[in-house]
PDB file of C-alpha atoms in Angstrom:
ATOM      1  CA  UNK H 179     -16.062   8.763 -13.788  1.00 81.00           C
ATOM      2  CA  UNK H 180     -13.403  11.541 -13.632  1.00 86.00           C
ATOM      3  CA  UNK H 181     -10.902  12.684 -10.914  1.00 91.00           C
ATOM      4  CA  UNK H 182     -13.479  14.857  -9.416  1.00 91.00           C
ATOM      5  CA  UNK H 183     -15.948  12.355  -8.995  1.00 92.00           C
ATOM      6  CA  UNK H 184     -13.321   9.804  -7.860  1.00 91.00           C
ATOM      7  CA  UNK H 185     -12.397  12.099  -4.986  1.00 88.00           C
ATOM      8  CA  UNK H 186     -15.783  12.691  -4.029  1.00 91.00           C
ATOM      9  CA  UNK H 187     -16.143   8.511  -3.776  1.00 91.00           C
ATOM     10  CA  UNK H 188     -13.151   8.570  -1.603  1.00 90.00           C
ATOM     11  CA  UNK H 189     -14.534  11.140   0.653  1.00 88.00           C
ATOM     12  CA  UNK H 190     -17.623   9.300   1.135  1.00 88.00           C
ATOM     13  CA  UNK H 191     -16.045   6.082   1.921  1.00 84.00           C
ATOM     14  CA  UNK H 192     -15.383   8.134   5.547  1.00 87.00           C
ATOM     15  CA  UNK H 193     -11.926   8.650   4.586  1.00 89.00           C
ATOM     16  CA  UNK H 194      -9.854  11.060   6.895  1.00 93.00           C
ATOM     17  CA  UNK H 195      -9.145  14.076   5.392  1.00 94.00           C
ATOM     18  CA  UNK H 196      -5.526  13.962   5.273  1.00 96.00           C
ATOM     19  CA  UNK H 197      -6.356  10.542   3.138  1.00 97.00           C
ATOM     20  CA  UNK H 198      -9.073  12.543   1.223  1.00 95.00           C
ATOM     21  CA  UNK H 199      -6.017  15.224   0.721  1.00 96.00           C
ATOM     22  CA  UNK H 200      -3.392  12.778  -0.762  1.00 97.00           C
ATOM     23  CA  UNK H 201      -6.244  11.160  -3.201  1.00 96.00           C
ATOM     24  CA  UNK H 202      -6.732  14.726  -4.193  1.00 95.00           C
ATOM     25  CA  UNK H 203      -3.137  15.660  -4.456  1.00 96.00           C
ATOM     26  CA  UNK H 204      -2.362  12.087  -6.793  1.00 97.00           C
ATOM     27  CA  UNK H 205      -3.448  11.865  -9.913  1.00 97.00           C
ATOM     28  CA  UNK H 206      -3.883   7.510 -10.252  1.00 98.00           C
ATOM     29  CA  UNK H 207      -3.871   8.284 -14.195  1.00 97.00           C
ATOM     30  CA  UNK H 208      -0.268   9.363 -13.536  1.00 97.00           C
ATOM     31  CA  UNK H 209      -0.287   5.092 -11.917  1.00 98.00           C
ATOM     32  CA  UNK H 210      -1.713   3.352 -14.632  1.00 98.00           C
ATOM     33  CA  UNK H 211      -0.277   1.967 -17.488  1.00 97.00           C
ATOM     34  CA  UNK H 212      -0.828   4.604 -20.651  1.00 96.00           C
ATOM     35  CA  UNK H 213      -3.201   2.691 -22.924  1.00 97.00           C
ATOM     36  CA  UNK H 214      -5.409   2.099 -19.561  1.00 97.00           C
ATOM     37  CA  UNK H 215      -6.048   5.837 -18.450  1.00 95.00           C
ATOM     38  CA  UNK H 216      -9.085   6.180 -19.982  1.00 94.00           C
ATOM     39  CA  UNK H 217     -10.642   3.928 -17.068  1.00 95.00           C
ATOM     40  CA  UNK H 218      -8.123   5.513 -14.172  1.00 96.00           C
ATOM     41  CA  UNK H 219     -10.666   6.886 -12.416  1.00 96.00           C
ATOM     42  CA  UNK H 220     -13.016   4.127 -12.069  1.00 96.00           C
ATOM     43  CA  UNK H 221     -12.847   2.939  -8.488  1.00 96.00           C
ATOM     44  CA  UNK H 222     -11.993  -0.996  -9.595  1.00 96.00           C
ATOM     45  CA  UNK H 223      -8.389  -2.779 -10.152  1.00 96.00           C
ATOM     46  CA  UNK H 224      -6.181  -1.685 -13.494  1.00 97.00           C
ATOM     47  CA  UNK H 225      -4.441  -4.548 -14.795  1.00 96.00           C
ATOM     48  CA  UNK H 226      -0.643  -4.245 -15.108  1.00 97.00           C
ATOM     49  CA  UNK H 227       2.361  -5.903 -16.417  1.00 97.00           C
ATOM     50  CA  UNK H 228       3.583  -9.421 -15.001  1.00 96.00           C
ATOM     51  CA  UNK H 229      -0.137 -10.390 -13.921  1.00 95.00           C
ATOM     52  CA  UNK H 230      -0.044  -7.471 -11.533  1.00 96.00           C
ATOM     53  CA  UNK H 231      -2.308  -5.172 -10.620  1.00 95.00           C
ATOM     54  CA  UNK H 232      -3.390  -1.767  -8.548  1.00 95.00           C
ATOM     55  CA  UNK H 233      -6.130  -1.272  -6.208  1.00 96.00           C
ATOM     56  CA  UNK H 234      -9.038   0.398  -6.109  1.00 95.00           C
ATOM     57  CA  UNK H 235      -9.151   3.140  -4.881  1.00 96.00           C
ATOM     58  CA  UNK H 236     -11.994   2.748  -2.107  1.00 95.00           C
ATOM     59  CA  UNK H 237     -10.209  -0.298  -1.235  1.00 96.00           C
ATOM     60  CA  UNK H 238      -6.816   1.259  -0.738  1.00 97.00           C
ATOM     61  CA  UNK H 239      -8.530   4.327   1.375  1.00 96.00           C
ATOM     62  CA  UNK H 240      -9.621   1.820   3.599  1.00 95.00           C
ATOM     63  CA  UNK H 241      -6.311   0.184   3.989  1.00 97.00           C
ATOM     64  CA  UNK H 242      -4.545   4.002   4.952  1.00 97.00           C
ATOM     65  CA  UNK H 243      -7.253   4.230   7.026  1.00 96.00           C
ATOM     66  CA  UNK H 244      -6.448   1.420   9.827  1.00 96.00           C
ATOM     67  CA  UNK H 245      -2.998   1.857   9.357  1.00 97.00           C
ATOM     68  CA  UNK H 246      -3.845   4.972  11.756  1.00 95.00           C
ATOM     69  CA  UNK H 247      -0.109   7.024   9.409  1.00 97.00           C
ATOM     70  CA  UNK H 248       0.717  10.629  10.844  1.00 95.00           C
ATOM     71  CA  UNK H 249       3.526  13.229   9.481  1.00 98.00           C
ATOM     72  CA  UNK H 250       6.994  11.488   9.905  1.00 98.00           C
ATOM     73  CA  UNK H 251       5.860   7.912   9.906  1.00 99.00           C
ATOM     74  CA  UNK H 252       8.133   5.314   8.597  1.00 99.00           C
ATOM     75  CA  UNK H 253       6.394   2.940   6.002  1.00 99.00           C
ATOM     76  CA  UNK H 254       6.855  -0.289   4.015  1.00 99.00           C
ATOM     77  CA  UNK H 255       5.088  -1.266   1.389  1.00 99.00           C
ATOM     78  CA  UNK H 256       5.711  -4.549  -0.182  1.00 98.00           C
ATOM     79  CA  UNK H 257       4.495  -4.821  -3.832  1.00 98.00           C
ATOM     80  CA  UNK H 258       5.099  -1.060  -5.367  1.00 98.00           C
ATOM     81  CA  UNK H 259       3.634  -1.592  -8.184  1.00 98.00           C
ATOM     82  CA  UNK H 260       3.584   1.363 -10.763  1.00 98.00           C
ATOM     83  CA  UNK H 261       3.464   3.478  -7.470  1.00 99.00           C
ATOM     84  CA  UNK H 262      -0.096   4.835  -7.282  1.00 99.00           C
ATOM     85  CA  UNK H 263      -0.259   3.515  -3.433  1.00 99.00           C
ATOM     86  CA  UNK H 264       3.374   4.718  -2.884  1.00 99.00           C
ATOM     87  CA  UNK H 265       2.382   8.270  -3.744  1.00 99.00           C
ATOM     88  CA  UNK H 266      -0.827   8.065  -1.281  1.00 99.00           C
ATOM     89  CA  UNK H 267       1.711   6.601   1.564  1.00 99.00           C
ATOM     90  CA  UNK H 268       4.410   9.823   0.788  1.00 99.00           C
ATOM     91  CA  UNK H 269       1.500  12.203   1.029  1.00 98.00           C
ATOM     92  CA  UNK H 270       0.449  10.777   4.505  1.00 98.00           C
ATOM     93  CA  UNK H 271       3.699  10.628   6.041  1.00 99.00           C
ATOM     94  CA  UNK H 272       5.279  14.191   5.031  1.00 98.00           C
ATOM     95  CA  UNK H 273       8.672  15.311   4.405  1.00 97.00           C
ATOM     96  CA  UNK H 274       9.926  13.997   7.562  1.00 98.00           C
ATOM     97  CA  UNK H 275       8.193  10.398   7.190  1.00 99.00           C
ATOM     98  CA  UNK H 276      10.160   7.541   5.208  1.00 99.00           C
ATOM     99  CA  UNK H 277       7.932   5.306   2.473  1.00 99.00           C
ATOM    100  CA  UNK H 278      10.145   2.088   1.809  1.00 99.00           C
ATOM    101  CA  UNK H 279       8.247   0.260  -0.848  1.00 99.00           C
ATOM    102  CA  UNK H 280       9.603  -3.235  -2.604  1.00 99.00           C
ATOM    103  CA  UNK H 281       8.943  -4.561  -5.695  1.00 98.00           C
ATOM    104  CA  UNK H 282       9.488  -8.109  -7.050  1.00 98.00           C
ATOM    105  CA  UNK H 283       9.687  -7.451 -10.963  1.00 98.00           C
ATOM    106  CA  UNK H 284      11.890  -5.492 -12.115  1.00 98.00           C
ATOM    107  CA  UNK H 285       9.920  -3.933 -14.739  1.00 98.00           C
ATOM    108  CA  UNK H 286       7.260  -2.518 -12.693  1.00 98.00           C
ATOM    109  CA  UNK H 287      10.297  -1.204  -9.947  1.00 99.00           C
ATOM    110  CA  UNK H 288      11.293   0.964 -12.989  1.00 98.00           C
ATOM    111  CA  UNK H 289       7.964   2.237 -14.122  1.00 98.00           C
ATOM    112  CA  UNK H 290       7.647   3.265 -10.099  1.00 99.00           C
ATOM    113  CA  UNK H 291      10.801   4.778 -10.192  1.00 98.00           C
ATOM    114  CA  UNK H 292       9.587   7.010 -13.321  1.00 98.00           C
ATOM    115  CA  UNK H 293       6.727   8.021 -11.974  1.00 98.00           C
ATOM    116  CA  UNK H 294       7.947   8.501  -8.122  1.00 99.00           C
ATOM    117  CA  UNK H 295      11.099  10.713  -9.293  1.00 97.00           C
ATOM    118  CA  UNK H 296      11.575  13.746  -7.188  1.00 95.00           C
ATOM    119  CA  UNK H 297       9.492  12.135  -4.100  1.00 98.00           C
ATOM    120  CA  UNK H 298      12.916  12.585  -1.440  1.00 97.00           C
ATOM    121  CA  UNK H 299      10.745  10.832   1.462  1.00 99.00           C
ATOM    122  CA  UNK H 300      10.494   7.766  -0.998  1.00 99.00           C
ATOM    123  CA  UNK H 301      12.698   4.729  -1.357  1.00 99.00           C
ATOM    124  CA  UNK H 302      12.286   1.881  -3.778  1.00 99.00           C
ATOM    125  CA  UNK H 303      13.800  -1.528  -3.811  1.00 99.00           C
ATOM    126  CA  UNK H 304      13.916  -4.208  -6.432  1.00 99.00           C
ATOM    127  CA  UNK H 305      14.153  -7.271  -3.865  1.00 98.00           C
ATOM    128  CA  UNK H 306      11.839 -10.202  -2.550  1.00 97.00           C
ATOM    129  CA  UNK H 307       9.484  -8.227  -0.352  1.00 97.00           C
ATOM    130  CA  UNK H 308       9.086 -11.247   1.889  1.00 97.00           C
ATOM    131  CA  UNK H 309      12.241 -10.589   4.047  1.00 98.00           C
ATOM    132  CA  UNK H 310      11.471  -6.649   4.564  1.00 98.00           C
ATOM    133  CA  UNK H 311      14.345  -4.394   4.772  1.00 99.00           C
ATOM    134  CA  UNK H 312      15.990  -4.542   8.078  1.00 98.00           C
ATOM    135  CA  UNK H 313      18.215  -1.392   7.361  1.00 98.00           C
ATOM    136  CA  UNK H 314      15.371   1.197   7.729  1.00 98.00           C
ATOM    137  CA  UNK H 315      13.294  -1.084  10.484  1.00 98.00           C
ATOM    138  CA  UNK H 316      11.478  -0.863  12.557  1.00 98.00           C
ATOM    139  CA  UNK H 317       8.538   0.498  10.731  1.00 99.00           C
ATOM    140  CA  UNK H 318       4.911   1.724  12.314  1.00 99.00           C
ATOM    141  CA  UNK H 319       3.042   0.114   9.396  1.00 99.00           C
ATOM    142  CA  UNK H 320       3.387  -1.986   6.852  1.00 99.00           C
ATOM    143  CA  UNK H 321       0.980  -2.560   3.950  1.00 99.00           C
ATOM    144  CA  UNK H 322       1.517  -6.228   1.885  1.00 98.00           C
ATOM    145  CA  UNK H 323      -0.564  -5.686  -1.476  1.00 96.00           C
ATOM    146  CA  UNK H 324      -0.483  -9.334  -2.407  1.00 94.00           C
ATOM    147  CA  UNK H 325      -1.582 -12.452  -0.570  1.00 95.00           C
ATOM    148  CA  UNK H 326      -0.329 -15.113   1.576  1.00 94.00           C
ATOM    149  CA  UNK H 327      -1.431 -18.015   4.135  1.00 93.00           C
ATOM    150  CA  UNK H 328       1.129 -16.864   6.779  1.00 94.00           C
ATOM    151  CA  UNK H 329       2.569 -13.583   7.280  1.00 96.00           C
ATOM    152  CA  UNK H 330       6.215 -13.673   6.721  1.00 97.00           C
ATOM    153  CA  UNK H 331       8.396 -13.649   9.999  1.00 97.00           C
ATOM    154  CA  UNK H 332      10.595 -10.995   9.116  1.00 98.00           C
ATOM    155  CA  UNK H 333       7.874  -8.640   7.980  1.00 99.00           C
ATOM    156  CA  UNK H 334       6.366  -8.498  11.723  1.00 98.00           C
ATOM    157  CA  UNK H 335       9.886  -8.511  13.278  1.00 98.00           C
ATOM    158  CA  UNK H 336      10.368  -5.343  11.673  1.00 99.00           C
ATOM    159  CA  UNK H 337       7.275  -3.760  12.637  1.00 99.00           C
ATOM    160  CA  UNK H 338       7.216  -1.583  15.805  1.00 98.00           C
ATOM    161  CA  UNK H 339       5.563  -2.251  18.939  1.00 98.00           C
ATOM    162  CA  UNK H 340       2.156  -0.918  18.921  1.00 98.00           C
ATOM    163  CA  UNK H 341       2.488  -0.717  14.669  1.00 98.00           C
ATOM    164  CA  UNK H 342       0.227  -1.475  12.160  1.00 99.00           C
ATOM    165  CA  UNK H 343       0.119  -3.833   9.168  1.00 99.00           C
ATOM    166  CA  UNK H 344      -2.209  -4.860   6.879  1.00 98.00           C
ATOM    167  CA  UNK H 345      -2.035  -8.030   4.309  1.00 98.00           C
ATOM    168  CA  UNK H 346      -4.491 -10.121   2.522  1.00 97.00           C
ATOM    169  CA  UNK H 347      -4.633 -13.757   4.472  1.00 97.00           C
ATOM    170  CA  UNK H 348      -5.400 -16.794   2.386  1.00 94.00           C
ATOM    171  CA  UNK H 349      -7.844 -18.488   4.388  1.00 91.00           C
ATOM    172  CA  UNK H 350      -8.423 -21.496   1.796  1.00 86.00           C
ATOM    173  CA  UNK H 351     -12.028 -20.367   1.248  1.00 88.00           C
ATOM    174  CA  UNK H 352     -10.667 -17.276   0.026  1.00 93.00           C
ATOM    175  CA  UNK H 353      -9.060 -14.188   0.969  1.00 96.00           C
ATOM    176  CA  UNK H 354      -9.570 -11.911   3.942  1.00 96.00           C
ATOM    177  CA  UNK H 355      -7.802  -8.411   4.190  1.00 97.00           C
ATOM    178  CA  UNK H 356      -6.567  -8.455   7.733  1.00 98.00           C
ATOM    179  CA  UNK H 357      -5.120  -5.527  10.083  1.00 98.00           C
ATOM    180  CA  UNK H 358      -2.351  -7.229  12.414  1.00 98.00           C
ATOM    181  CA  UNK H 359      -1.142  -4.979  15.852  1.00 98.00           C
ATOM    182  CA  UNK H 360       2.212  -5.783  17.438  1.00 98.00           C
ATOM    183  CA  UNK H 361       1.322  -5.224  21.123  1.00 98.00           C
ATOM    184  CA  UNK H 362       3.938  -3.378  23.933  1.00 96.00           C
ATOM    185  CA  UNK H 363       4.746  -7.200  24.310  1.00 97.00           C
ATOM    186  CA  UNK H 364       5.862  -7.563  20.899  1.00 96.00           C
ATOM    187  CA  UNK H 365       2.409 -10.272  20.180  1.00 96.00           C
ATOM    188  CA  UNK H 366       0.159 -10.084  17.304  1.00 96.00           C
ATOM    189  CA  UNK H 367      -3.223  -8.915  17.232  1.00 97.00           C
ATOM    190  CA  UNK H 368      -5.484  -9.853  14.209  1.00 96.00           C
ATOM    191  CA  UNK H 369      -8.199  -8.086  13.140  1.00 97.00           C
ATOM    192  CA  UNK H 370     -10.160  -9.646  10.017  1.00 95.00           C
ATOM    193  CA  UNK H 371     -11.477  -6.744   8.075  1.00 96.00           C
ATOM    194  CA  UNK H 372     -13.414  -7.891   4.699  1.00 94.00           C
ATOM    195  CA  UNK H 373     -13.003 -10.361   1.955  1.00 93.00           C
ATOM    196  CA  UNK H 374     -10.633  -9.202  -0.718  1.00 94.00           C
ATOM    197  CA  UNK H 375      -9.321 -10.587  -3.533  1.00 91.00           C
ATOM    198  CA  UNK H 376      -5.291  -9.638  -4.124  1.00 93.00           C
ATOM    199  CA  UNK H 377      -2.879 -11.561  -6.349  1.00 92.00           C
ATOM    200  CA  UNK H 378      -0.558 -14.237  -4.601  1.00 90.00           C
ATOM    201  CA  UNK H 379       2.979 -12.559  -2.854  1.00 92.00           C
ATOM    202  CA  UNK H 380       6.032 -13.939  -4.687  1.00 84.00           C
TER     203      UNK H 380
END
């Protein structure tokens, strides 16, 4: 598959078209680790360093997708990565949005931070994504690329009332991808969307 027929998958998935238009504007070869770019543009997971890995890209339309981002949304994404989903989320949300995205290892944080230089709207963090970043809250989504049983406190606490966030739930049979609404009275809405399989949040 190439990068034309990859953004002709992610157009028939339903995606919007300012998703469509960020796939087509983000190269994921530019995301993957060098010695893997021959299979960039197959729409399944590329392995990366520390047991990592990023997305496919069907899977990830989706995700932008019920997190529902306009032009000057404020993001954060926990587990950056090498920065392929970081790139999609600065695309969505403009010059006037804000994409916080945290990264546990260090060496992935500075392969992001190679291939993310110049985005302005784009901040990365080398920290424990589990406690957020308070400092830029509250946020209208947030995307967790790894899994967990319970959705760390802090992580909803920073989300805005009537936000979005999406996270794989352990379910102990498995894993679910699941969309989570804070309501006008600050509750939680869950939404179970498909079965997923994501590595474990540190």
């Amino acid at each position: 598959m190439d990068r034309q027929q990859l953004q002709t998958l992610v157009s028939s998935t339903g995606a919007s078209i300012p998703i469509a238009n960020a796939f087509a504007k983000t190269d994921r070869a530019e995301f993957v680790p060098e010695e893997l770019e021959s299979v960039a543009y197959e729409d399944k997971p590329v392995p990366l360093p520390e047991g990592q890995t990023t997305s496919q890209p069907s899977l990830i339309a989706l995700i932008l997708d019920h997190l529902a981002l306009g032009k000057g949304a404020r993001v954060l994404e926990v587990g950056t990565g090498f920065g392929f989903q970081t790139a999609l989320l600065s695309e969505l949300v403009g010059a006037k949005g804000l994409v916080v995205s945290i990264e546990y290892f260090r060496s992935l944080h500075e392969q992001a931070k190679k291939r993310l230089a110049g985005r302005k709207n784009v901040l990365l963090l080398h920290a424990d994504g589990k406690k957020g970043f308070a400092e830029k809250a509250p946020f209208d989504a947030i995307v967790v690329s790894a899994a967990c049983a319970e959705l760390p406190p802090k992580l909803f606490a920073q989300l805005k009332k009537g936000g979005r966030l999406a996270y794989p739930q352990e379910t102990g049979f498995g894993q679910d991808l699941v969309l989570v609404e804070k309501t006008a009275e600050g509750k939680k809405k869950t939404t179970p969307l498909l079965p997923v399989a994501f590595v474990q949040l540190r």
